[in-house]
PDB file of C-alpha atoms in Angstrom:
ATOM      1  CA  UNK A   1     -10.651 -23.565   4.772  1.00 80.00           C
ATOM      2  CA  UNK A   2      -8.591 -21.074   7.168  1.00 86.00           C
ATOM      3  CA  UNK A   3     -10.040 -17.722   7.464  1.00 89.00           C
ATOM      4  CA  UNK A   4      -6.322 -16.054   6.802  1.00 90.00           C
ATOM      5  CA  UNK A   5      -3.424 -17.565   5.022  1.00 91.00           C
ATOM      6  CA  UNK A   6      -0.113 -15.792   5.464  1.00 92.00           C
ATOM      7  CA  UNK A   7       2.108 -15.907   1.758  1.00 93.00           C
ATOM      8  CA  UNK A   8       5.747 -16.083   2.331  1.00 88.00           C
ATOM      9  CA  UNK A   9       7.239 -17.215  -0.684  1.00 90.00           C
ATOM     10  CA  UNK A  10       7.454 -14.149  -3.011  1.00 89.00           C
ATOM     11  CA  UNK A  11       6.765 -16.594  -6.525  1.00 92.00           C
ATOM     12  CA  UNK A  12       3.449 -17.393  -4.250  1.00 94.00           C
ATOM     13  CA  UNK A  13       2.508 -13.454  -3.991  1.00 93.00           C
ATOM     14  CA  UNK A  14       3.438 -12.852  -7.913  1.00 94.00           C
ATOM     15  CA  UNK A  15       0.958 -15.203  -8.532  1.00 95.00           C
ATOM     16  CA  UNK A  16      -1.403 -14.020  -5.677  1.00 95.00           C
ATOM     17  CA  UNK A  17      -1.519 -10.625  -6.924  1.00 94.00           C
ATOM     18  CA  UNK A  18      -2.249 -11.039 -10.689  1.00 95.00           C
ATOM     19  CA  UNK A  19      -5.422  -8.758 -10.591  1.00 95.00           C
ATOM     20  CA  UNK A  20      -7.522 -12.045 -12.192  1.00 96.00           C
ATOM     21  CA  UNK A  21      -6.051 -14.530 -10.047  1.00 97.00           C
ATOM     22  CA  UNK A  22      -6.880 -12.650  -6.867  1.00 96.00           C
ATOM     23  CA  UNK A  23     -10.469 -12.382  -8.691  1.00 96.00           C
ATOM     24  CA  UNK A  24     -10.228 -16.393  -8.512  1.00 97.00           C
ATOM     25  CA  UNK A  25      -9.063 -16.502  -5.456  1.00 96.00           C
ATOM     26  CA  UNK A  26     -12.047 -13.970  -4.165  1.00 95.00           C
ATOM     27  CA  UNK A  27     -14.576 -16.485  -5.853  1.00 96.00           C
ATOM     28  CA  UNK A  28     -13.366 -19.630  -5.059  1.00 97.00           C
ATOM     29  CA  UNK A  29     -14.291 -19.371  -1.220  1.00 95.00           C
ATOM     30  CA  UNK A  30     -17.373 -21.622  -2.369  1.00 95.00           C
ATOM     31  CA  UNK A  31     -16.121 -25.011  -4.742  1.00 97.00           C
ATOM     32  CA  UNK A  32     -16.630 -24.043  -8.651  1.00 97.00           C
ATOM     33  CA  UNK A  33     -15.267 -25.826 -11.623  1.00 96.00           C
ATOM     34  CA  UNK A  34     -13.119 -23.720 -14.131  1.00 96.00           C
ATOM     35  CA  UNK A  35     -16.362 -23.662 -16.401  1.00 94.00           C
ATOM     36  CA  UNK A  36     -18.430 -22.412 -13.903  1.00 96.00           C
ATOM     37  CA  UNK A  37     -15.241 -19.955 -12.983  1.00 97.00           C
ATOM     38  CA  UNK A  38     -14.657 -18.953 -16.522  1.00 97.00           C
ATOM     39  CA  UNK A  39     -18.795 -17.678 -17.018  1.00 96.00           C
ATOM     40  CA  UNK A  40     -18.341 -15.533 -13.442  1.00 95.00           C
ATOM     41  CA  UNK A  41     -15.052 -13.838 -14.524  1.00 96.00           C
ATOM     42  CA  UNK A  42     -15.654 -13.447 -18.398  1.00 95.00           C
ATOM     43  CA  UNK A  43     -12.755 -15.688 -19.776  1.00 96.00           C
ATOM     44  CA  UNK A  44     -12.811 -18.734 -21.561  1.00 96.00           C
ATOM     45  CA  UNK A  45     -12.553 -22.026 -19.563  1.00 94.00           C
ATOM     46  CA  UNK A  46      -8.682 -22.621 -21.234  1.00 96.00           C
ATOM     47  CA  UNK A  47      -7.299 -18.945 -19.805  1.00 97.00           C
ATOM     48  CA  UNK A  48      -9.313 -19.804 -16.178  1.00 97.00           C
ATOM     49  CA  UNK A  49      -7.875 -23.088 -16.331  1.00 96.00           C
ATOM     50  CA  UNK A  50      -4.406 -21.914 -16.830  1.00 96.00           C
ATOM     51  CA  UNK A  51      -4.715 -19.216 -13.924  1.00 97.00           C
ATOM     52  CA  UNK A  52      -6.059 -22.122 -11.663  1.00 97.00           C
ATOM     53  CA  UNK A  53      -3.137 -24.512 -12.016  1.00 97.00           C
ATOM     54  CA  UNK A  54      -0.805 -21.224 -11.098  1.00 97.00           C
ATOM     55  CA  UNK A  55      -2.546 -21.184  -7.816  1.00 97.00           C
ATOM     56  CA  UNK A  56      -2.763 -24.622  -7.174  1.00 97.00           C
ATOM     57  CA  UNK A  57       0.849 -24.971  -7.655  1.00 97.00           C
ATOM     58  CA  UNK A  58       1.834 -22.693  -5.195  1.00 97.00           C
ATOM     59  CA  UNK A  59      -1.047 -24.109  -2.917  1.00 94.00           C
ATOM     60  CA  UNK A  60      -3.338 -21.407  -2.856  1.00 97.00           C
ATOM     61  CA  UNK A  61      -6.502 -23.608  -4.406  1.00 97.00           C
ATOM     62  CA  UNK A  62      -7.084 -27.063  -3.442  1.00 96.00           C
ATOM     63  CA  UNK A  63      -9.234 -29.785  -4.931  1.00 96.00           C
ATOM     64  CA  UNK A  64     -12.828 -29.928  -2.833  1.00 96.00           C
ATOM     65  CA  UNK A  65     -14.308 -32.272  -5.124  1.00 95.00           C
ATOM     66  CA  UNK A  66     -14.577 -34.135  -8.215  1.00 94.00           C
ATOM     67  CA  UNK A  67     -17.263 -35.510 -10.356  1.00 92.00           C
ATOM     68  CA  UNK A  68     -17.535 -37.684 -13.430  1.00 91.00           C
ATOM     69  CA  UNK A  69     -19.233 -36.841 -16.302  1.00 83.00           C
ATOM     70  CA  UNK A  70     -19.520 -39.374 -19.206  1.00 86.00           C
ATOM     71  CA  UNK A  71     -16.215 -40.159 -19.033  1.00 87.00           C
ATOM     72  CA  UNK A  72     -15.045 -37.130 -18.149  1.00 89.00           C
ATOM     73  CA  UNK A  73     -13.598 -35.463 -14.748  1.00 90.00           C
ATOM     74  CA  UNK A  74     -14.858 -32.296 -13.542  1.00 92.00           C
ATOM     75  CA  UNK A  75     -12.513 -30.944 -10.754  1.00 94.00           C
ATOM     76  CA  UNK A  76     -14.173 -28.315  -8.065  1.00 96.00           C
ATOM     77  CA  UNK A  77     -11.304 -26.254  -6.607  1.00 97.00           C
ATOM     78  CA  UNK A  78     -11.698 -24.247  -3.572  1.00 97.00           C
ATOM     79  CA  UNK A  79      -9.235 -21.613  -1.870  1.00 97.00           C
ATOM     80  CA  UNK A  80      -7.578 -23.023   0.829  1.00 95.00           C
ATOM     81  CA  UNK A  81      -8.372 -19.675   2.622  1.00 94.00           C
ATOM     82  CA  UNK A  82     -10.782 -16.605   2.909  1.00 93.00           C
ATOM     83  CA  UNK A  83      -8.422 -14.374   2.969  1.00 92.00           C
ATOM     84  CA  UNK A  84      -4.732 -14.187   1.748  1.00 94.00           C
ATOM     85  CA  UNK A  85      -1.831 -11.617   3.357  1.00 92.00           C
ATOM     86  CA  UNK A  86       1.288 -11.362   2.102  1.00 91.00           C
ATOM     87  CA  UNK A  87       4.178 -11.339   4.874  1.00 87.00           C
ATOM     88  CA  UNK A  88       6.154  -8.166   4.748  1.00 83.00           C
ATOM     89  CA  UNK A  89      10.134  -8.733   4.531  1.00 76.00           C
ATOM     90  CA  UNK A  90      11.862  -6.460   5.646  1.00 67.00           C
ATOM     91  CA  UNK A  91      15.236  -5.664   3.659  1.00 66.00           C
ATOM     92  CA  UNK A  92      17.333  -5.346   7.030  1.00 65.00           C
ATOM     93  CA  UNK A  93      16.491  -3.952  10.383  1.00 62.00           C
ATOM     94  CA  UNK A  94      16.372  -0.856  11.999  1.00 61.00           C
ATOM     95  CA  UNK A  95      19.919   0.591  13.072  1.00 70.00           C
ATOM     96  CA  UNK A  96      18.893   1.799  16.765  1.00 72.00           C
ATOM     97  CA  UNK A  97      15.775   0.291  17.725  1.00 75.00           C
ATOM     98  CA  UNK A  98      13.262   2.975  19.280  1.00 84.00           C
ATOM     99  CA  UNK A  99      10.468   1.877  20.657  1.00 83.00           C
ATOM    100  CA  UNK A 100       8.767   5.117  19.628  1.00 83.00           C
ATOM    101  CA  UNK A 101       9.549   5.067  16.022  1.00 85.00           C
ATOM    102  CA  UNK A 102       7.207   3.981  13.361  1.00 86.00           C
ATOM    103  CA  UNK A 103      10.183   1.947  11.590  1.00 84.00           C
ATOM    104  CA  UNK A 104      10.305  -0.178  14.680  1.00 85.00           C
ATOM    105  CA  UNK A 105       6.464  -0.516  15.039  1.00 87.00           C
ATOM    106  CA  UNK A 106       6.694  -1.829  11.409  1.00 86.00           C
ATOM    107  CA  UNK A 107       9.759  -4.107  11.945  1.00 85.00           C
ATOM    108  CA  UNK A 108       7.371  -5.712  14.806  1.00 88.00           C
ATOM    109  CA  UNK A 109       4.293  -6.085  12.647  1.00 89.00           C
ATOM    110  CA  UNK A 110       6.061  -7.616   9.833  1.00 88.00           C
ATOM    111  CA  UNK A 111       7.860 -10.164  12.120  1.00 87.00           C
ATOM    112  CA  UNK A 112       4.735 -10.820  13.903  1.00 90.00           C
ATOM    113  CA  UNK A 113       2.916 -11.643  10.581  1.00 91.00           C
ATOM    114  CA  UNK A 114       5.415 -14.134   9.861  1.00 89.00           C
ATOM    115  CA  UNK A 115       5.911 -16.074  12.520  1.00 91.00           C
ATOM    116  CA  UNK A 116       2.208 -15.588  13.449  1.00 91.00           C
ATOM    117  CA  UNK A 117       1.559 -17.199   9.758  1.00 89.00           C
ATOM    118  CA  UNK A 118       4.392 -20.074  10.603  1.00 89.00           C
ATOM    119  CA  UNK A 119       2.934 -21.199  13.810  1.00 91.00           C
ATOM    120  CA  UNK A 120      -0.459 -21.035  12.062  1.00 90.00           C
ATOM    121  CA  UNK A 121       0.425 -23.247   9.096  1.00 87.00           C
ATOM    122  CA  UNK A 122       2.302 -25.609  11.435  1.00 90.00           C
ATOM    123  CA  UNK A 123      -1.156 -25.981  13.819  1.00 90.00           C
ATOM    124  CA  UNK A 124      -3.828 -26.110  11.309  1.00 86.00           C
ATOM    125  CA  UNK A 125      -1.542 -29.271   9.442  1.00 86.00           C
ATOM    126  CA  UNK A 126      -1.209 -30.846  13.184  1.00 92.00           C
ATOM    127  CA  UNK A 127      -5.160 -29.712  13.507  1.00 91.00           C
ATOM    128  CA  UNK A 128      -4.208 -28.001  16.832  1.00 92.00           C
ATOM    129  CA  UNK A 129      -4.897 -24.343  17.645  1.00 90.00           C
ATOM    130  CA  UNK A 130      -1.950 -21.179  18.391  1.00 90.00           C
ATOM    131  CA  UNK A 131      -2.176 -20.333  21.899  1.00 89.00           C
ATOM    132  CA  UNK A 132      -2.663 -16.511  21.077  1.00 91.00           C
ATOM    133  CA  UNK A 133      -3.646 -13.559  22.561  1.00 91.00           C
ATOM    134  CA  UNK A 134      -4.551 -10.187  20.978  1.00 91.00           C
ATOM    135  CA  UNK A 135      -6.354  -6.884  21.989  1.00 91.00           C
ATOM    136  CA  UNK A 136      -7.033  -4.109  20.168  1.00 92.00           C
ATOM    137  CA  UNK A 137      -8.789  -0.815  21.528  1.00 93.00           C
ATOM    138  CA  UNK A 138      -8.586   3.105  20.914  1.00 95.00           C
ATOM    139  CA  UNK A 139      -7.658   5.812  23.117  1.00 95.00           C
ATOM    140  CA  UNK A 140      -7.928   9.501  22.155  1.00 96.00           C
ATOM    141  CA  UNK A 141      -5.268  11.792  24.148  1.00 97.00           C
ATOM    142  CA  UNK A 142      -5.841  15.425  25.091  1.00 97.00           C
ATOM    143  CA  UNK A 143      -2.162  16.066  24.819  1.00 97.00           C
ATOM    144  CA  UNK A 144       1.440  14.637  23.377  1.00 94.00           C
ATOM    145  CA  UNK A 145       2.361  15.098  26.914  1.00 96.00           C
ATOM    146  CA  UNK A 146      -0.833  12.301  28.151  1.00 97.00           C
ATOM    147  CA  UNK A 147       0.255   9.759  25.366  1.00 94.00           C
ATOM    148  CA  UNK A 148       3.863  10.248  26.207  1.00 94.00           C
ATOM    149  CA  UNK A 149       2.688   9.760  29.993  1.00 96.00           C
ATOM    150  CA  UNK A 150       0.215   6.874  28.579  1.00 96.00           C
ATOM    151  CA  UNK A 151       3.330   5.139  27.557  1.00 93.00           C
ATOM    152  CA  UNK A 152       5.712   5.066  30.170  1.00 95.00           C
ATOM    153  CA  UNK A 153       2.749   3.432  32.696  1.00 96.00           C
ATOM    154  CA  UNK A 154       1.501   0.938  30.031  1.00 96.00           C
ATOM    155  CA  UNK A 155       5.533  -0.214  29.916  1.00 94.00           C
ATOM    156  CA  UNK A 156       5.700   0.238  33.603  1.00 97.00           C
ATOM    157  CA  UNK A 157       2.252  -2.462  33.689  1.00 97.00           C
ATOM    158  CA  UNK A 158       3.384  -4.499  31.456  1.00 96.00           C
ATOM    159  CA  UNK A 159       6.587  -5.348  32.742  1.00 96.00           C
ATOM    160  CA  UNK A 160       5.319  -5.746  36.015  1.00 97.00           C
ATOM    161  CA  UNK A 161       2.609  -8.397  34.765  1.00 97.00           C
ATOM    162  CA  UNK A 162       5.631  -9.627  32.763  1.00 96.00           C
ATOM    163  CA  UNK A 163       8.083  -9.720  35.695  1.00 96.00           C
ATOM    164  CA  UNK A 164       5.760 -11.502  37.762  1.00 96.00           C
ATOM    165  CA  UNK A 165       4.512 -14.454  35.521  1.00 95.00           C
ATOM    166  CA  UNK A 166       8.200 -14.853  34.210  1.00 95.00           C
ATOM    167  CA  UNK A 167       9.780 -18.512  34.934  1.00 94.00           C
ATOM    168  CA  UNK A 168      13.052 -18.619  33.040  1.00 90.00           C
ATOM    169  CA  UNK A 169      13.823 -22.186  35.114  1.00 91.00           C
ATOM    170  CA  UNK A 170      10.598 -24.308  34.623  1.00 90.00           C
ATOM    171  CA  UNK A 171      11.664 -27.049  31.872  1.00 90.00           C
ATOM    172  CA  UNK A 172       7.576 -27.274  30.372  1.00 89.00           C
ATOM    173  CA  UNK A 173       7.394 -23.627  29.951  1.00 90.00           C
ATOM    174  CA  UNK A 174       6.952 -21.795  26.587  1.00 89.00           C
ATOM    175  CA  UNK A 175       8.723 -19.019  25.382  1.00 90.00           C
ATOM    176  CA  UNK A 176       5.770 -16.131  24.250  1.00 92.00           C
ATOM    177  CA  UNK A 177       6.296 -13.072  22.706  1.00 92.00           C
ATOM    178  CA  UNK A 178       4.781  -9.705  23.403  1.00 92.00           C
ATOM    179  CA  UNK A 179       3.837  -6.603  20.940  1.00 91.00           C
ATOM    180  CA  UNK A 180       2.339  -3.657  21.884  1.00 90.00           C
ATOM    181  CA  UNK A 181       1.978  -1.341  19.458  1.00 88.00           C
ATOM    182  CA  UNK A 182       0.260   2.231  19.585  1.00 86.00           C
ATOM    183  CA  UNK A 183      -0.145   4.510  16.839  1.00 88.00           C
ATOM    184  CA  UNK A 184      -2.395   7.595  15.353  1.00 87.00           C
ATOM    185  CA  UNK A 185      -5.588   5.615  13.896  1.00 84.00           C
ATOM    186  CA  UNK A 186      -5.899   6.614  10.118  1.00 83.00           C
TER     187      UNK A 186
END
């Protein structure tokens, strides 16, 4: 099971974000049977059942086990993830990218969920690991003219680490992209 799965397919999300599917979804991080599903959530074992072969469709449940009873096959479903996001599509782009508006800051997250969530799916099916970076910190400023300041030498840093790791010409390397994003914290 991955700790995050990133939903791109909007039929996927619908289904997702049906307030008792999530409820599956949320319960499921552990194997259970629709019967055992069905006493948990307060529905009969038919309506669980129905809401469990929605999500296995669009691959968020998996079979983890199955076991034969008299005749009969009990299936144990699991979520193929802790945690499910739902990639943000953007409708568009900005018009004049700013680095120092929040519609850019969101076009950036929103990319980098996707292809974050791409490169992800592709490594966990090849069972090899992203080679990712990420930081996160807080800073408080005294004044708008400190962050302002704040920003100009953090782009001044970066390009200079940037700038000197660079290698445009050697045939092995690996394209990487960088985000830096700072904003108020809610």
């Amino acid at each position: 099971m991955r700790d995050i799965e990133v939903i791109e397919e909007p039929a996927a999300a619908v289904v997702a974000l049906d307030p008792m599917r999530a409820r599956l979804l949320a319960e499921l991080r552990e194997p259970a049977s629709a019967a055992a599903l069905a006493a948990k959530v307060g529905l009969t074992r038919q309506k669980v059942n129905y809401h469990l072969r929605q999500l296995e469709a669009h691959g968020l449940v998996e079979v983890a086990e199955t076991r034969t009873w008299g005749g009969l096959t009990e299936r144990l479903l699991r979520a193929t993830a802790a945690g499910f996001v739902v990639a943000p599509e953007p409708v568009g782009a900005p018009t004049r990218p700013n680095p120092r508006s929040a519609d850019f800051l969101i076009a950036l997250a929103a990319r980098t969920v996707r292809e974050v969530g791409r490169l992800a799916r592709r490594a966990a099916a090849g069972n090899r690991a992203v080679p990712v970076f990420a930081l996160d910190t807080e800073i408080r400023f005294a004044t708008p003219a400190d962050r302002a300041a704040f920003a100009d030498e953090l782009t001044a840093a970066v390009s200079k680490v940037a700038a000197k790791y660079h290698d445009e010409q050697t045939p092995d390397g690996r394209w990487q992209r960088v985000v830096i994003g700072v904003h108020p914290r809610p």
